[in-house]
CSV table of C-alpha atoms and ligand atoms in Angstrom, one decimal:
chain,number,residue,atom,x,y,z
A,1,MET,CA,73.7,-90.1,23.0
A,2,LEU,CA,74.6,-87.2,21.0
A,3,MET,CA,77.9,-88.5,20.0
A,4,ALA,CA,76.7,-91.9,18.9
A,5,GLY,CA,77.5,-92.6,15.3
A,6,GLY,CA,80.5,-90.4,15.5
A,7,LEU,CA,79.3,-86.8,15.3
A,8,SER,CA,81.7,-85.7,18.2
A,9,PRO,CA,83.2,-82.3,17.4
A,10,VAL,CA,86.5,-83.7,18.8
A,11,VAL,CA,86.8,-87.0,16.8
A,12,GLY,CA,84.7,-86.2,14.0
A,13,PHE,CA,82.9,-88.9,12.1
A,14,ALA,CA,85.7,-91.2,11.5
A,15,GLN,CA,84.7,-93.9,14.2
A,16,THR,CA,82.2,-96.5,12.7
A,17,PRO,CA,80.1,-98.2,15.3
A,18,THR,CA,80.6,-102.0,15.5
A,19,PRO,CA,77.6,-103.5,13.6
A,20,PRO,CA,75.6,-106.3,15.2
A,21,ALA,CA,77.1,-109.7,14.0
A,22,THR,CA,74.1,-110.7,12.0
A,23,VAL,CA,73.5,-107.5,10.1
A,24,ALA,CA,75.8,-106.4,7.3
A,25,ALA,CA,77.4,-103.0,7.9
A,26,PRO,CA,76.2,-100.5,5.3
A,27,ALA,CA,79.0,-99.3,3.2
A,28,ALA,CA,80.5,-96.0,4.4
A,29,SER,CA,79.9,-94.8,0.9
A,30,GLU,CA,76.2,-94.6,1.7
A,31,VAL,CA,77.0,-91.4,3.7
A,32,ALA,CA,78.4,-88.6,1.6
A,33,HIS,CA,80.8,-86.3,3.2
A,34,TYR,CA,80.9,-82.6,2.2
A,35,THR,CA,83.1,-79.7,3.1
A,36,TYR,CA,82.3,-76.1,1.6
A,37,ARG,CA,83.3,-73.3,-0.4
A,38,VAL,CA,82.4,-69.8,0.7
A,39,VAL,CA,80.6,-68.0,-2.1
A,40,LYS,CA,79.9,-64.7,-0.3
A,41,VAL,CA,80.0,-63.3,3.2
A,42,TYR,CA,77.2,-61.1,4.4
A,43,PRO,CA,76.8,-59.1,7.6
A,44,HIS,CA,74.6,-60.6,10.4
A,45,ASP,CA,73.3,-58.9,13.5
A,46,PRO,CA,75.7,-60.0,16.2
A,47,GLN,CA,72.7,-59.4,18.8
A,48,ALA,CA,70.7,-62.1,17.0
A,49,PHE,CA,70.5,-65.5,18.8
A,50,THR,CA,69.5,-67.2,15.5
A,51,GLN,CA,66.9,-69.9,15.9
A,52,GLY,CA,65.3,-70.0,12.5
A,53,LEU,CA,66.2,-69.0,9.0
A,54,PHE,CA,64.7,-69.4,5.6
A,55,ILE,CA,64.3,-67.7,2.2
A,56,GLN,CA,60.9,-67.3,0.5
A,57,ASN,CA,60.8,-65.5,-2.9
A,58,GLY,CA,64.1,-64.2,-2.5
A,59,ARG,CA,63.2,-62.6,1.0
A,60,LEU,CA,65.2,-63.7,4.1
A,61,PHE,CA,63.4,-64.3,7.3
A,62,GLU,CA,65.0,-65.0,10.8
A,63,SER,CA,63.8,-65.7,14.3
A,64,THR,CA,65.8,-65.1,17.3
A,65,GLY,CA,65.8,-66.6,20.7
A,66,MET,CA,66.3,-65.9,24.4
A,67,ALA,CA,63.5,-64.7,26.8
A,68,GLY,CA,63.3,-61.0,26.3
A,69,ALA,CA,65.2,-60.8,23.1
A,70,SER,CA,63.0,-63.1,21.0
A,71,SER,CA,61.8,-61.8,17.5
A,72,LEU,CA,60.7,-62.5,14.0
A,73,ARG,CA,62.5,-60.4,11.4
A,74,GLU,CA,62.8,-59.9,7.7
A,75,VAL,CA,66.4,-59.1,6.9
A,76,ASP,CA,68.1,-57.6,3.9
A,77,LEU,CA,70.4,-60.3,2.9
A,78,THR,CA,73.0,-57.9,1.5
A,79,THR,CA,73.3,-55.5,4.2
A,80,GLY,CA,72.1,-57.5,7.2
A,81,GLU,CA,69.7,-54.7,7.9
A,82,VAL,CA,66.5,-55.7,9.8
A,83,LYS,CA,63.7,-54.6,7.5
A,84,ARG,CA,60.7,-55.7,9.7
A,85,LYS,CA,60.8,-56.9,13.2
A,86,ARG,CA,58.2,-58.3,15.7
A,87,GLU,CA,59.3,-58.8,19.2
A,88,ILE,CA,58.2,-61.9,21.0
A,89,ALA,CA,57.7,-60.9,24.6
A,90,ARG,CA,58.8,-62.8,27.8
A,91,PRO,CA,58.3,-65.6,28.8
A,92,TYR,CA,58.5,-66.9,25.2
A,93,PHE,CA,61.9,-68.1,23.9
A,94,ALA,CA,61.4,-68.2,20.2
A,95,GLU,CA,62.8,-71.1,18.1
A,96,GLY,CA,62.6,-72.3,14.6
A,97,VAL,CA,60.4,-70.6,11.9
A,98,ALA,CA,59.0,-71.9,8.6
A,99,PRO,CA,56.7,-70.4,6.0
A,100,TRP,CA,53.3,-71.8,5.2
A,101,GLY,CA,51.4,-70.1,2.3
A,102,ASN,CA,51.3,-66.5,3.3
A,103,ALA,CA,52.1,-67.1,6.9
A,104,ILE,CA,55.1,-67.8,9.0
A,105,ILE,CA,54.8,-70.3,11.8
A,106,GLY,CA,57.2,-70.1,14.7
A,107,LEU,CA,57.9,-72.4,17.6
A,108,THR,CA,58.9,-71.7,21.2
A,109,TRP,CA,61.5,-73.8,23.1
A,110,THR,CA,59.7,-75.0,26.1
A,111,GLN,CA,56.3,-73.2,26.1
A,112,GLY,CA,54.4,-75.6,23.9
A,113,LYS,CA,53.1,-72.8,21.8
A,114,ALA,CA,53.5,-72.1,18.1
A,115,PHE,CA,52.7,-68.7,16.8
A,116,VAL,CA,51.2,-67.9,13.3
A,117,TRP,CA,52.0,-64.5,11.8
A,118,ASP,CA,51.1,-63.0,8.5
A,119,ARG,CA,54.2,-63.2,6.4
A,120,ASP,CA,54.1,-59.5,5.1
A,121,SER,CA,52.8,-57.6,8.1
A,122,PHE,CA,53.9,-59.9,11.0
A,123,ALA,CA,50.5,-59.4,12.4
A,124,PRO,CA,49.4,-62.4,14.6
A,125,LYS,CA,47.0,-64.8,13.0
A,126,GLY,CA,46.7,-67.7,15.4
A,127,GLU,CA,48.4,-70.1,17.6
A,128,PHE,CA,48.9,-73.8,17.9
A,129,ALA,CA,49.7,-76.1,21.0
A,130,TYR,CA,52.2,-79.0,20.8
A,131,THR,CA,53.8,-81.3,23.3
A,132,GLY,CA,57.5,-81.4,24.1
A,133,GLU,CA,60.1,-78.9,23.1
A,134,GLY,CA,60.3,-76.9,19.9
A,135,TRP,CA,63.8,-76.4,18.2
A,136,GLY,CA,63.7,-76.4,14.4
A,137,LEU,CA,60.9,-76.0,11.8
A,138,THR,CA,60.7,-76.6,8.1
A,139,GLY,CA,58.2,-77.8,5.6
A,140,ASP,CA,58.1,-80.2,2.7
A,141,GLY,CA,55.1,-78.8,0.9
A,142,THR,CA,52.8,-81.2,2.6
A,143,HIS,CA,53.7,-81.2,6.2
A,144,LEU,CA,55.6,-79.1,8.6
A,145,ILE,CA,58.7,-80.9,10.0
A,146,LEU,CA,59.7,-80.3,13.6
A,147,SER,CA,62.7,-81.1,15.6
A,148,ASP,CA,62.8,-80.9,19.4
A,149,GLY,CA,66.3,-81.7,20.5
A,150,SER,CA,65.8,-85.5,20.3
A,151,ASP,CA,66.7,-87.8,17.5
A,152,ARG,CA,63.2,-87.6,16.1
A,153,LEU,CA,61.6,-85.5,13.3
A,154,ARG,CA,57.8,-85.0,13.7
A,155,PHE,CA,55.7,-84.4,10.6
A,156,LEU,CA,52.7,-82.1,11.4
A,157,ASP,CA,49.5,-81.2,9.6
A,158,PRO,CA,50.0,-77.5,9.0
A,159,GLN,CA,46.3,-76.8,9.5
A,160,THR,CA,46.0,-78.4,13.0
A,161,PHE,CA,49.7,-79.0,14.1
A,162,LYS,CA,48.7,-82.6,14.8
A,163,VAL,CA,51.5,-85.2,14.5
A,164,VAL,CA,50.9,-87.2,11.3
A,165,SER,CA,54.1,-89.3,11.5
A,166,GLU,CA,57.6,-89.4,13.1
A,167,VAL,CA,61.0,-90.8,12.0
A,168,PRO,CA,64.0,-91.6,14.3
A,169,VAL,CA,67.1,-90.1,12.7
A,170,THR,CA,70.1,-92.4,12.5
A,171,LEU,CA,73.7,-92.4,11.2
A,172,ARG,CA,74.8,-95.8,10.4
A,173,GLY,CA,72.1,-97.3,12.6
A,174,GLU,CA,72.8,-95.1,15.5
A,175,PRO,CA,70.5,-92.4,16.8
A,176,ILE,CA,71.7,-88.8,16.4
A,177,GLU,CA,70.1,-86.3,18.9
A,178,MET,CA,70.2,-82.6,19.3
A,179,LEU,CA,68.8,-81.9,15.7
A,180,ASN,CA,68.4,-78.1,15.7
A,181,GLU,CA,67.6,-75.7,12.9
A,182,LEU,CA,66.1,-77.4,9.8
A,183,GLU,CA,65.9,-76.8,6.1
A,184,TYR,CA,64.0,-78.9,3.5
A,185,VAL,CA,66.1,-79.0,0.3
A,186,GLU,CA,65.1,-80.9,-2.7
A,187,GLY,CA,63.4,-83.8,-0.8
A,188,GLN,CA,66.0,-84.0,1.9
A,189,VAL,CA,66.1,-82.4,5.4
A,190,TYR,CA,69.2,-80.6,6.4
A,191,ALA,CA,69.7,-80.2,10.2
A,192,ASN,CA,72.2,-78.3,12.3
A,193,VAL,CA,73.4,-80.8,15.1
A,194,TRP,CA,73.4,-78.5,18.1
A,195,GLN,CA,76.9,-77.7,19.5
A,196,THR,CA,78.7,-79.0,16.6
A,197,ASP,CA,80.0,-77.7,13.3
A,198,TYR,CA,78.0,-80.4,11.4
A,199,ILE,CA,74.9,-80.2,9.3
A,200,VAL,CA,73.5,-83.6,8.5
A,201,ARG,CA,71.4,-84.4,5.6
A,202,ILE,CA,68.4,-86.6,6.4
A,203,ASP,CA,66.2,-88.8,4.2
A,204,PRO,CA,62.8,-87.9,5.5
A,205,LYS,CA,61.3,-91.2,4.4
A,206,ASP,CA,63.4,-93.3,7.0
A,207,GLY,CA,65.4,-90.7,8.9
A,208,LYS,CA,68.7,-92.2,7.6
A,209,ILE,CA,71.4,-89.7,7.4
A,210,ASN,CA,73.0,-89.8,4.0
A,211,GLY,CA,75.2,-86.8,4.1
A,212,ILE,CA,77.3,-84.9,6.5
A,213,VAL,CA,78.6,-81.4,6.0
A,214,ASP,CA,81.6,-80.3,7.9
A,215,LEU,CA,81.5,-76.5,8.5
A,216,LYS,CA,84.6,-76.4,10.7
A,217,GLY,CA,86.6,-73.2,10.3
A,218,LEU,CA,83.7,-71.3,8.6
A,219,MET,CA,84.1,-68.2,10.9
A,220,ALA,CA,87.6,-67.7,9.7
A,221,TYR,CA,86.1,-66.4,6.4
A,222,GLY,CA,84.2,-63.8,8.5
A,223,PRO,CA,85.2,-60.5,10.2
A,224,ALA,CA,87.3,-60.7,13.2
A,225,ILE,CA,85.3,-61.9,16.4
A,226,THR,CA,85.1,-59.1,18.9
A,227,GLN,CA,82.3,-60.5,21.1
A,228,ARG,CA,81.0,-63.6,22.4
A,229,ILE,CA,79.6,-65.9,19.7
A,230,ASP,CA,77.5,-69.1,20.2
A,231,VAL,CA,77.1,-72.2,18.0
A,232,LEU,CA,76.4,-72.7,14.4
A,233,ASN,CA,72.6,-72.5,13.8
A,234,GLY,CA,70.5,-71.5,10.8
A,235,ILE,CA,70.3,-72.9,7.3
A,236,ALA,CA,68.4,-71.3,4.4
A,237,PHE,CA,68.3,-72.7,0.9
A,238,ASN,CA,68.2,-70.4,-2.0
A,239,PRO,CA,66.5,-72.2,-4.9
A,240,GLU,CA,67.8,-69.8,-7.5
A,241,THR,CA,71.5,-70.4,-6.8
A,242,LYS,CA,71.1,-73.8,-5.1
A,243,HIS,CA,73.4,-72.3,-2.4
A,244,LEU,CA,72.9,-72.6,1.2
A,245,LEU,CA,72.9,-69.7,3.5
A,246,VAL,CA,74.3,-70.5,7.1
A,247,THR,CA,74.9,-68.4,10.2
A,248,GLY,CA,75.2,-69.0,13.9
A,249,LYS,CA,73.8,-67.5,17.2
A,250,TYR,CA,75.4,-64.0,17.7
A,251,TRP,CA,77.6,-64.5,14.7
A,252,PRO,CA,78.6,-61.3,12.9
A,253,ALA,CA,78.4,-62.9,9.5
A,254,LEU,CA,76.0,-65.0,7.3
A,255,PHE,CA,77.8,-67.3,4.7
A,256,GLU,CA,76.5,-68.3,1.4
A,257,ILE,CA,78.1,-71.6,0.6
A,258,GLU,CA,78.4,-74.3,-1.9
A,259,LEU,CA,78.9,-77.9,-0.8
A,260,ILE,CA,81.9,-79.7,-2.1
A,261,ASP,CA,82.6,-83.4,-2.0
A,262,LYS,CA,85.2,-84.2,0.6
A,263,ALA,CA,88.0,-86.3,-0.9
B,1,DDQ,N1,68.0,-74.5,21.9
B,1,DDQ,O1,67.9,-73.5,21.1
B,1,DDQ,C1,69.1,-75.3,21.5
B,1,DDQ,C2,66.8,-75.3,21.8
B,1,DDQ,C3,68.3,-73.9,23.1
B,1,DDQ,C4,69.4,-73.1,23.2
B,1,DDQ,C5,69.5,-72.3,24.7
B,1,DDQ,C6,70.9,-72.0,25.0
B,1,DDQ,C7,70.8,-70.7,25.9
B,1,DDQ,C8,70.2,-71.1,27.2
B,1,DDQ,C9,70.0,-69.9,28.1
B,1,DDQ,C10,69.1,-70.3,29.3
B,1,DDQ,C11,68.1,-69.3,29.5
B,1,DDQ,C12,66.8,-69.9,30.2
B,2,CA,CA1,65.8,-73.2,8.0
């Protein structure tokens, strides 16, 4: 269940599941809790149903979903202006994107197809097939890492898209599903949990969640909401500042944030 382990948007993560009698409960301190400090607020295209987000060499790339509105974009961080855009035609519903060398690889939600584009021209370079759904995509330098809405992360060979290994993602022993947009940050995988204000930090070695970032209230730092917005989605790491950039589907703002230990 999505809410197993206490990621319910209503009750937060205060509830601790009862451990089996024979197994010692891991100390709560094994999971770090973070809140955030907003460093900067940038404009974001409110028509962008954000599905993928990353920075490479200071350049910001984004993918957007919805059949008929899917795209790959390079975006000017400061102005939010779309510098380059490749539309991804129906029936494809674009999902997460990640860089690989000079290429960008992009998932589709239920079409089982990943596109490969040239990073600079966005010209198509190839395709991969995979089973199941595609949600988030990132890379650890050796493998691509894919989420599919379940509690599992798949590690893929970037040359073939074959599954090399998989880990179940757990919070204090309970599976956490609905892992959405991903970002590999200094040895850990950050994941938006779909339809919550939480980003979880996952140890890719064993799938254990070792940190929870609570982004509740983030939109209050942005402009007034004048249109329908959807869920938090999109994490990019800026290695120069060590800050995260986060946004959401149809959000009018993109936030540069710093994580703060929750007291
Ligand atoms: N996902 O990105 C979480 C994988 C899917 C989000 C889809 C939400 C909008 C659904 C619209 C239905 C159109 C077929
Ligand atoms: Ca990302």
